[in-house]
GROMACS .gro file of N, CA and C in nm:
model
  444
    1UNK      N    1   5.848  -0.810   3.266
    1UNK     CA    2   5.856  -0.661   3.168
    1UNK      C    3   5.799  -0.643   3.071
    2UNK      N    4   5.733  -0.724   2.990
    2UNK     CA    5   5.734  -0.708   2.875
    2UNK      C    6   5.589  -0.742   2.948
    3UNK      N    7   5.532  -0.771   3.027
    3UNK     CA    8   5.370  -0.789   3.128
    3UNK      C    9   5.353  -0.632   3.133
    4UNK      N   10   5.422  -0.564   3.189
    4UNK     CA   11   5.459  -0.424   3.249
    4UNK      C   12   5.398  -0.328   3.090
    5UNK      N   13   5.511  -0.376   3.042
    5UNK     CA   14   5.492  -0.276   2.928
    5UNK      C   15   5.356  -0.293   2.854
    6UNK      N   16   5.295  -0.369   2.823
    6UNK     CA   17   5.175  -0.406   2.721
    6UNK      C   18   5.044  -0.389   2.878
    7UNK      N   19   5.073  -0.445   3.024
    7UNK     CA   20   4.989  -0.303   3.063
    7UNK      C   21   4.954  -0.167   3.067
    8UNK      N   22   5.052  -0.099   3.077
    8UNK     CA   23   5.045   0.028   3.052
    8UNK      C   24   4.976   0.074   2.880
    9UNK      N   25   5.077  -0.002   2.815
    9UNK     CA   26   4.947   0.002   2.695
    9UNK      C   27   4.847   0.021   2.705
   10UNK      N   28   4.749  -0.124   2.718
   10UNK     CA   29   4.623  -0.122   2.733
   10UNK      C   30   4.588  -0.019   2.829
   11UNK      N   31   4.659  -0.004   2.904
   11UNK     CA   32   4.570   0.120   3.083
   11UNK      C   33   4.551   0.315   2.946
   12UNK      N   34   4.681   0.312   2.936
   12UNK     CA   35   4.722   0.456   2.855
   12UNK      C   36   4.620   0.467   2.729
   13UNK      N   37   4.579   0.340   2.589
   13UNK     CA   38   4.443   0.346   2.527
   13UNK      C   39   4.349   0.334   2.523
   14UNK      N   40   4.302   0.199   2.706
   14UNK     CA   41   4.213   0.257   2.697
   14UNK      C   42   4.149   0.385   2.814
   15UNK      N   43   4.242   0.516   2.811
   15UNK     CA   44   4.242   0.594   2.859
   15UNK      C   45   4.247   0.681   2.723
   16UNK      N   46   4.252   0.709   2.676
   16UNK     CA   47   4.286   0.766   2.520
   16UNK      C   48   4.161   0.734   2.409
   17UNK      N   49   4.094   0.652   2.479
   17UNK     CA   50   4.011   0.516   2.434
   17UNK      C   51   3.800   0.616   2.505
   18UNK      N   52   3.862   0.579   2.620
   18UNK     CA   53   3.723   0.637   2.711
   18UNK      C   54   3.694   0.787   2.700
   19UNK      N   55   3.815   0.801   2.657
   19UNK     CA   56   3.849   1.018   2.620
   19UNK      C   57   3.773   1.048   2.464
   20UNK      N   58   3.791   0.989   2.434
   20UNK     CA   59   3.691   1.009   2.260
   20UNK      C   60   3.592   0.959   2.230
   21UNK      N   61   3.519   0.893   2.327
   21UNK     CA   62   3.425   0.806   2.361
   21UNK      C   63   3.329   0.869   2.385
   22UNK      N   64   3.408   1.072   2.514
   22UNK     CA   65   3.358   1.119   2.622
   22UNK      C   66   3.261   1.189   2.509
   23UNK      N   67   3.361   1.225   2.438
   23UNK     CA   68   3.353   1.362   2.299
   23UNK      C   69   3.267   1.316   2.275
   24UNK      N   70   3.175   1.215   2.196
   24UNK     CA   71   3.121   1.210   2.110
   24UNK      C   72   2.955   1.201   2.204
   25UNK      N   73   2.887   1.317   2.089
   25UNK     CA   74   2.740   1.305   2.085
   25UNK      C   75   2.653   1.178   2.071
   26UNK      N   76   2.569   1.134   2.199
   26UNK     CA   77   2.478   0.981   2.084
   26UNK      C   78   2.358   1.124   2.101
   27UNK      N   79   2.250   1.026   1.985
   27UNK     CA   80   2.068   1.060   1.990
   27UNK      C   81   2.038   0.960   1.980
   28UNK      N   82   1.929   0.924   2.021
   28UNK     CA   83   1.833   0.859   2.016
   28UNK      C   84   1.697   0.860   1.942
   29UNK      N   85   1.612   0.854   1.781
   29UNK     CA   86   1.536   1.008   1.747
   29UNK      C   87   1.412   0.866   1.711
   30UNK      N   88   1.305   0.832   1.805
   30UNK     CA   89   1.171   0.704   1.762
   30UNK      C   90   1.054   0.802   1.575
   31UNK      N   91   1.150   0.739   1.472
   31UNK     CA   92   1.104   0.765   1.400
   31UNK      C   93   0.968   0.814   1.372
   32UNK      N   94   0.835   0.633   1.423
   32UNK     CA   95   0.752   0.634   1.438
   32UNK      C   96   0.670   0.826   1.554
   33UNK      N   97   0.698   0.878   1.627
   33UNK     CA   98   0.702   0.926   1.713
   33UNK      C   99   0.693   1.037   1.604
   34UNK      N  100   0.799   1.057   1.550
   34UNK     CA  101   0.794   1.196   1.447
   34UNK      C  102   0.775   1.171   1.405
   35UNK      N  103   0.691   1.055   1.284
   35UNK     CA  104   0.630   1.073   1.125
   35UNK      C  105   0.454   1.096   1.208
   36UNK      N  106   0.431   1.033   1.335
   36UNK     CA  107   0.254   1.119   1.381
   36UNK      C  108   0.286   1.266   1.447
   37UNK      N  109   0.448   1.356   1.450
   37UNK     CA  110   0.370   1.467   1.512
   37UNK      C  111   0.420   1.571   1.334
   38UNK      N  112   0.415   1.494   1.259
   38UNK     CA  113   0.461   1.575   1.106
   38UNK      C  114   0.302   1.584   1.066
   39UNK      N  115   0.299   1.720   1.007
   39UNK     CA  116   0.210   1.770   0.938
   39UNK      C  117   0.204   1.701   0.817
   40UNK      N  118   0.314   1.675   0.743
   40UNK     CA  119   0.304   1.625   0.595
   40UNK      C  120   0.264   1.417   0.621
   41UNK      N  121   0.296   1.405   0.723
   41UNK     CA  122   0.274   1.256   0.728
   41UNK      C  123   0.116   1.228   0.727
   42UNK      N  124   0.035   1.346   0.834
   42UNK     CA  125  -0.083   1.343   0.884
   42UNK      C  126  -0.099   1.352   0.752
   43UNK      N  127  -0.105   1.441   0.681
   43UNK     CA  128  -0.210   1.516   0.565
   43UNK      C  129  -0.221   1.386   0.500
   44UNK      N  130  -0.115   1.389   0.453
   44UNK     CA  131  -0.121   1.226   0.309
   44UNK      C  132  -0.194   1.078   0.392
   45UNK      N  133  -0.147   1.126   0.571
   45UNK     CA  134  -0.257   0.973   0.626
   45UNK      C  135  -0.368   0.955   0.600
   46UNK      N  136  -0.432   1.114   0.543
   46UNK     CA  137  -0.529   1.140   0.511
   46UNK      C  138  -0.552   1.168   0.398
   47UNK      N  139  -0.516   1.176   0.316
   47UNK     CA  140  -0.554   1.187   0.147
   47UNK      C  141  -0.567   1.000   0.112
   48UNK      N  142  -0.462   0.947   0.213
   48UNK     CA  143  -0.445   0.782   0.200
   48UNK      C  144  -0.627   0.772   0.195
   49UNK      N  145  -0.642   0.782   0.300
   49UNK     CA  146  -0.761   0.689   0.398
   49UNK      C  147  -0.890   0.756   0.307
   50UNK      N  148  -0.877   0.855   0.255
   50UNK     CA  149  -0.995   0.948   0.179
   50UNK      C  150  -0.985   0.816   0.022
   51UNK      N  151  -0.881   0.810   0.037
   51UNK     CA  152  -0.846   0.756  -0.103
   51UNK      C  153  -0.901   0.572  -0.065
   52UNK      N  154  -0.820   0.534   0.011
   52UNK     CA  155  -0.917   0.414   0.107
   52UNK      C  156  -1.112   0.402   0.065
   53UNK      N  157  -1.132   0.560   0.126
   53UNK     CA  158  -1.262   0.562   0.160
   53UNK      C  159  -1.339   0.537  -0.027
   54UNK      N  160  -1.301   0.602  -0.094
   54UNK     CA  161  -1.321   0.605  -0.238
   54UNK      C  162  -1.318   0.449  -0.301
   55UNK      N  163  -1.230   0.422  -0.302
   55UNK     CA  164  -1.249   0.255  -0.387
   55UNK      C  165  -1.346   0.258  -0.244
   56UNK      N  166  -1.368   0.223  -0.104
   56UNK     CA  167  -1.491   0.126  -0.085
   56UNK      C  168  -1.560   0.097  -0.135
   57UNK      N  169  -1.618   0.320  -0.161
   57UNK     CA  170  -1.748   0.298  -0.227
   57UNK      C  171  -1.716   0.272  -0.290
   58UNK      N  172  -1.651   0.305  -0.420
   58UNK     CA  173  -1.706   0.185  -0.548
   58UNK      C  174  -1.613   0.037  -0.586
   59UNK      N  175  -1.557   0.034  -0.456
   59UNK     CA  176  -1.607  -0.123  -0.474
   59UNK      C  177  -1.765  -0.203  -0.470
   60UNK      N  178  -1.791  -0.221  -0.322
   60UNK     CA  179  -1.950  -0.184  -0.349
   60UNK      C  180  -2.039  -0.154  -0.472
   61UNK      N  181  -2.050  -0.017  -0.551
   61UNK     CA  182  -2.087  -0.015  -0.643
   61UNK      C  183  -2.093  -0.043  -0.713
   62UNK      N  184  -1.921  -0.210  -0.749
   62UNK     CA  185  -1.878  -0.258  -0.823
   62UNK      C  186  -1.934  -0.427  -0.755
   63UNK      N  187  -1.915  -0.393  -0.675
   63UNK     CA  188  -1.951  -0.525  -0.634
   63UNK      C  189  -2.166  -0.617  -0.681
   64UNK      N  190  -2.211  -0.462  -0.661
   64UNK     CA  191  -2.364  -0.410  -0.696
   64UNK      C  192  -2.418  -0.494  -0.810
   65UNK      N  193  -2.333  -0.443  -0.887
   65UNK     CA  194  -2.317  -0.452  -1.081
   65UNK      C  195  -2.280  -0.612  -1.117
   66UNK      N  196  -2.184  -0.617  -1.082
   66UNK     CA  197  -2.170  -0.780  -1.084
   66UNK      C  198  -2.263  -0.869  -1.022
   67UNK      N  199  -2.272  -0.871  -0.879
   67UNK     CA  200  -2.419  -0.959  -0.861
   67UNK      C  201  -2.534  -0.881  -0.922
   68UNK      N  202  -2.562  -0.806  -0.974
   68UNK     CA  203  -2.669  -0.809  -1.103
   68UNK      C  204  -2.649  -0.841  -1.224
   69UNK      N  205  -2.551  -0.794  -1.251
   69UNK     CA  206  -2.480  -0.905  -1.392
   69UNK      C  207  -2.507  -1.041  -1.394
   70UNK      N  208  -2.440  -1.143  -1.252
   70UNK     CA  209  -2.454  -1.193  -1.232
   70UNK      C  210  -2.601  -1.290  -1.243
   71UNK      N  211  -2.701  -1.284  -1.180
   71UNK     CA  212  -2.836  -1.286  -1.207
   71UNK      C  213  -2.900  -1.240  -1.377
   72UNK      N  214  -2.839  -1.181  -1.465
   72UNK     CA  215  -2.873  -1.102  -1.578
   72UNK      C  216  -2.819  -1.214  -1.650
   73UNK      N  217  -2.674  -1.348  -1.565
   73UNK     CA  218  -2.642  -1.373  -1.653
   73UNK      C  219  -2.666  -1.538  -1.673
   74UNK      N  220  -2.764  -1.563  -1.508
   74UNK     CA  221  -2.821  -1.700  -1.463
   74UNK      C  222  -2.939  -1.697  -1.531
   75UNK      N  223  -2.998  -1.585  -1.505
   75UNK     CA  224  -3.157  -1.572  -1.605
   75UNK      C  225  -3.117  -1.575  -1.734
   76UNK      N  226  -2.991  -1.578  -1.790
   76UNK     CA  227  -2.929  -1.590  -1.993
   76UNK      C  228  -2.960  -1.741  -1.986
   77UNK      N  229  -2.903  -1.791  -1.855
   77UNK     CA  230  -2.774  -1.944  -1.902
   77UNK      C  231  -2.936  -2.033  -1.893
   78UNK      N  232  -3.011  -2.013  -1.793
   78UNK     CA  233  -3.189  -2.117  -1.768
   78UNK      C  234  -3.274  -2.093  -1.957
   79UNK      N  235  -3.260  -1.935  -1.976
   79UNK     CA  236  -3.307  -1.910  -2.079
   79UNK      C  237  -3.286  -1.992  -2.240
   80UNK      N  238  -3.101  -1.976  -2.198
   80UNK     CA  239  -3.078  -2.034  -2.340
   80UNK      C  240  -3.103  -2.198  -2.326
   81UNK      N  241  -3.085  -2.330  -2.184
   81UNK     CA  242  -3.141  -2.467  -2.128
   81UNK      C  243  -3.305  -2.457  -2.195
   82UNK      N  244  -3.420  -2.413  -2.220
   82UNK     CA  245  -3.542  -2.361  -2.273
   82UNK      C  246  -3.545  -2.436  -2.365
   83UNK      N  247  -3.602  -2.595  -2.355
   83UNK     CA  248  -3.637  -2.629  -2.510
   83UNK      C  249  -3.713  -2.591  -2.563
   84UNK      N  250  -3.848  -2.468  -2.482
   84UNK     CA  251  -3.884  -2.428  -2.495
   84UNK      C  252  -3.902  -2.356  -2.657
   85UNK      N  253  -3.762  -2.328  -2.632
   85UNK     CA  254  -3.727  -2.246  -2.754
   85UNK      C  255  -3.680  -2.217  -2.847
   86UNK      N  256  -3.707  -2.133  -2.979
   86UNK     CA  257  -3.592  -2.225  -3.073
   86UNK      C  258  -3.454  -2.146  -3.053
   87UNK      N  259  -3.387  -2.235  -3.127
   87UNK     CA  260  -3.212  -2.269  -3.135
   87UNK      C  261  -3.188  -2.112  -3.148
   88UNK      N  262  -3.213  -2.013  -3.231
   88UNK     CA  263  -3.180  -1.876  -3.243
   88UNK      C  264  -3.176  -1.735  -3.082
   89UNK      N  265  -3.331  -1.859  -3.051
   89UNK     CA  266  -3.313  -1.778  -2.921
   89UNK      C  267  -3.274  -1.842  -2.779
   90UNK      N  268  -3.224  -1.989  -2.822
   90UNK     CA  269  -3.147  -2.033  -2.702
   90UNK      C  270  -3.017  -1.996  -2.800
   91UNK      N  271  -2.955  -1.916  -2.857
   91UNK     CA  272  -2.771  -1.893  -2.868
   91UNK      C  273  -2.739  -1.732  -2.875
   92UNK      N  274  -2.904  -1.671  -2.848
   92UNK     CA  275  -2.878  -1.526  -2.805
   92UNK      C  276  -2.889  -1.555  -2.674
   93UNK      N  277  -2.913  -1.603  -2.595
   93UNK     CA  278  -2.928  -1.595  -2.484
   93UNK      C  279  -2.774  -1.654  -2.436
   94UNK      N  280  -2.684  -1.791  -2.512
   94UNK     CA  281  -2.614  -1.773  -2.421
   94UNK      C  282  -2.469  -1.677  -2.487
   95UNK      N  283  -2.534  -1.600  -2.576
   95UNK     CA  284  -2.459  -1.445  -2.606
   95UNK      C  285  -2.475  -1.374  -2.521
   96UNK      N  286  -2.582  -1.380  -2.508
   96UNK     CA  287  -2.634  -1.279  -2.373
   96UNK      C  288  -2.518  -1.286  -2.206
   97UNK      N  289  -2.554  -1.445  -2.223
   97UNK     CA  290  -2.481  -1.450  -2.035
   97UNK      C  291  -2.283  -1.467  -2.075
   98UNK      N  292  -2.316  -1.542  -2.218
   98UNK     CA  293  -2.105  -1.495  -2.216
   98UNK      C  294  -2.090  -1.340  -2.234
   99UNK      N  295  -2.151  -1.226  -2.221
   99UNK     CA  296  -2.127  -1.087  -2.260
   99UNK      C  297  -2.156  -1.063  -2.096
  100UNK      N  298  -2.250  -1.126  -2.038
  100UNK     CA  299  -2.282  -1.033  -1.857
  100UNK      C  300  -2.117  -1.166  -1.818
  101UNK      N  301  -2.061  -1.245  -1.799
  101UNK     CA  302  -2.001  -1.294  -1.775
  101UNK      C  303  -1.845  -1.173  -1.820
  102UNK      N  304  -1.875  -1.165  -1.903
  102UNK     CA  305  -1.703  -1.119  -1.982
  102UNK      C  306  -1.723  -0.949  -1.937
  103UNK      N  307  -1.876  -0.907  -1.906
  103UNK     CA  308  -1.851  -0.790  -1.834
  103UNK      C  309  -1.799  -0.756  -1.650
  104UNK      N  310  -1.844  -0.929  -1.631
  104UNK     CA  311  -1.854  -0.931  -1.433
  104UNK      C  312  -1.617  -0.901  -1.426
  105UNK      N  313  -1.584  -1.058  -1.547
  105UNK     CA  314  -1.484  -1.034  -1.567
  105UNK      C  315  -1.395  -0.901  -1.529
  106UNK      N  316  -1.442  -0.827  -1.581
  106UNK     CA  317  -1.338  -0.602  -1.640
  106UNK      C  318  -1.430  -0.564  -1.530
  107UNK      N  319  -1.511  -0.611  -1.512
  107UNK     CA  320  -1.530  -0.495  -1.353
  107UNK      C  321  -1.423  -0.545  -1.247
  108UNK      N  322  -1.451  -0.667  -1.248
  108UNK     CA  323  -1.279  -0.715  -1.109
  108UNK      C  324  -1.174  -0.680  -1.117
  109UNK      N  325  -1.122  -0.707  -1.273
  109UNK     CA  326  -1.013  -0.667  -1.253
  109UNK      C  327  -0.964  -0.553  -1.306
  110UNK      N  328  -1.140  -0.444  -1.339
  110UNK     CA  329  -1.074  -0.250  -1.306
  110UNK      C  330  -1.079  -0.264  -1.106
  111UNK      N  331  -1.123  -0.320  -1.084
  111UNK     CA  332  -1.155  -0.290  -0.937
  111UNK      C  333  -1.008  -0.339  -0.869
  112UNK      N  334  -0.973  -0.506  -0.907
  112UNK     CA  335  -0.800  -0.535  -0.878
  112UNK      C  336  -0.731  -0.447  -0.854
  113UNK      N  337  -0.710  -0.342  -0.987
  113UNK     CA  338  -0.663  -0.326  -1.054
  113UNK      C  339  -0.569  -0.139  -0.983
  114UNK      N  340  -0.750  -0.084  -0.936
  114UNK     CA  341  -0.722  -0.002  -0.860
  114UNK      C  342  -0.710  -0.027  -0.685
  115UNK      N  343  -0.671  -0.118  -0.630
  115UNK     CA  344  -0.575  -0.214  -0.496
  115UNK      C  345  -0.510  -0.209  -0.558
  116UNK      N  346  -0.440  -0.234  -0.680
  116UNK     CA  347  -0.332  -0.249  -0.687
  116UNK      C  348  -0.225  -0.159  -0.678
  117UNK      N  349  -0.303  -0.010  -0.720
  117UNK     CA  350  -0.246   0.105  -0.766
  117UNK      C  351  -0.296   0.152  -0.653
  118UNK      N  352  -0.354   0.139  -0.566
  118UNK     CA  353  -0.405   0.258  -0.443
  118UNK      C  354  -0.286   0.203  -0.304
  119UNK      N  355  -0.254   0.062  -0.348
  119UNK     CA  356  -0.121  -0.022  -0.270
  119UNK      C  357  -0.019   0.028  -0.349
  120UNK      N  358   0.029   0.050  -0.389
  120UNK     CA  359   0.153   0.131  -0.454
  120UNK      C  360   0.175   0.192  -0.429
  121UNK      N  361   0.056   0.309  -0.439
  121UNK     CA  362   0.050   0.477  -0.432
  121UNK      C  363   0.111   0.487  -0.246
  122UNK      N  364   0.059   0.379  -0.171
  122UNK     CA  365   0.091   0.462  -0.038
  122UNK      C  366   0.256   0.351  -0.001
  123UNK      N  367   0.250   0.294  -0.014
  123UNK     CA  368   0.417   0.226   0.001
  123UNK      C  369   0.533   0.352  -0.040
  124UNK      N  370   0.491   0.463  -0.205
  124UNK     CA  371   0.543   0.497  -0.226
  124UNK      C  372   0.528   0.660  -0.182
  125UNK      N  373   0.431   0.609  -0.150
  125UNK     CA  374   0.475   0.715   0.021
  125UNK      C  375   0.557   0.772   0.099
  126UNK      N  376   0.471   0.666   0.244
  126UNK     CA  377   0.527   0.557   0.299
  126UNK      C  378   0.707   0.634   0.249
  127UNK      N  379   0.793   0.565   0.213
  127UNK     CA  380   0.907   0.549   0.141
  127UNK      C  381   0.975   0.706   0.144
  128UNK      N  382   0.886   0.808   0.065
  128UNK     CA  383   0.897   0.933   0.050
  128UNK      C  384   0.912   0.993   0.196
  129UNK      N  385   0.806   0.891   0.229
  129UNK     CA  386   0.781   1.017   0.368
  129UNK      C  387   0.962   0.985   0.468
  130UNK      N  388   0.975   0.904   0.481
  130UNK     CA  389   1.024   0.741   0.497
  130UNK      C  390   1.213   0.853   0.510
  131UNK      N  391   1.257   0.923   0.339
  131UNK     CA  392   1.362   0.899   0.403
  131UNK      C  393   1.383   1.139   0.445
  132UNK      N  394   1.228   1.110   0.323
  132UNK     CA  395   1.229   1.323   0.429
  132UNK      C  396   1.232   1.259   0.559
  133UNK      N  397   1.181   1.238   0.666
  133UNK     CA  398   1.259   1.198   0.788
  133UNK      C  399   1.409   1.150   0.812
  134UNK      N  400   1.444   1.096   0.767
  134UNK     CA  401   1.505   0.995   0.729
  134UNK      C  402   1.670   1.146   0.713
  135UNK      N  403   1.584   1.208   0.627
  135UNK     CA  404   1.711   1.412   0.610
  135UNK      C  405   1.670   1.460   0.713
  136UNK      N  406   1.570   1.537   0.783
  136UNK     CA  407   1.531   1.558   0.878
  136UNK      C  408   1.641   1.527   0.981
  137UNK      N  409   1.678   1.463   1.011
  137UNK     CA  410   1.680   1.417   1.129
  137UNK      C  411   1.892   1.365   1.076
  138UNK      N  412   1.879   1.354   1.005
  138UNK     CA  413   2.089   1.418   0.941
  138UNK      C  414   2.147   1.534   0.949
  139UNK      N  415   1.977   1.711   0.946
  139UNK     CA  416   2.039   1.797   0.986
  139UNK      C  417   2.079   1.789   1.047
  140UNK      N  418   1.942   1.746   1.169
  140UNK     CA  419   1.898   1.831   1.285
  140UNK      C  420   2.041   1.754   1.362
  141UNK      N  421   2.119   1.658   1.312
  141UNK     CA  422   2.146   1.566   1.398
  141UNK      C  423   2.376   1.663   1.319
  142UNK      N  424   2.337   1.674   1.228
  142UNK     CA  425   2.483   1.774   1.207
  142UNK      C  426   2.456   1.896   1.243
  143UNK      N  427   2.343   1.986   1.240
  143UNK     CA  428   2.367   2.102   1.330
  143UNK      C  429   2.397   2.091   1.463
  144UNK      N  430   2.384   1.962   1.544
  144UNK     CA  431   2.410   1.949   1.715
  144UNK      C  432   2.635   1.856   1.701
  145UNK      N  433   2.598   1.858   1.571
  145UNK     CA  434   2.713   1.781   1.606
  145UNK      C  435   2.676   1.609   1.639
  146UNK      N  436   2.623   1.557   1.575
  146UNK     CA  437   2.636   1.450   1.659
  146UNK      C  438   2.660   1.363   1.541
  147UNK      N  439   2.661   1.208   1.531
  147UNK     CA  440   2.715   1.159   1.423
  147UNK      C  441   2.617   1.028   1.463
  148UNK      N  442   2.590   1.055   1.298
  148UNK     CA  443   2.530   0.904   1.261
  148UNK      C  444   2.519   0.796   1.216
   0.00000   0.00000   0.00000
């Protein structure tokens, strides 16, 4: 008897649960596809690509400067090693080499800082876009009575 009551309760619960589940709306959203069709995402991606190209151009220019400075540094170090020069001229050459080395380090640091800023900016922009897409999905879901 107890088993029969438990069975009847289980069947009734299953019927009620099935009815409740049948009334729920289920939706699936492909965020990547939604982001690809968004004008905001596309414009942000284009802006980011332009900034990347600008940074690459800057990096190339800076690398050319570094190469020139490296050559000048090497020439100054060789001059500093020249025994035929006075100690004063050798010291001047060492100072030039040291100045070139400082400029090289400064240029490299500037470039690395620019890369970090661009990466942080890209991550921040992507986070904002993702938040906006999620908010848009919630609005559409609420309008259509879909639980997410």
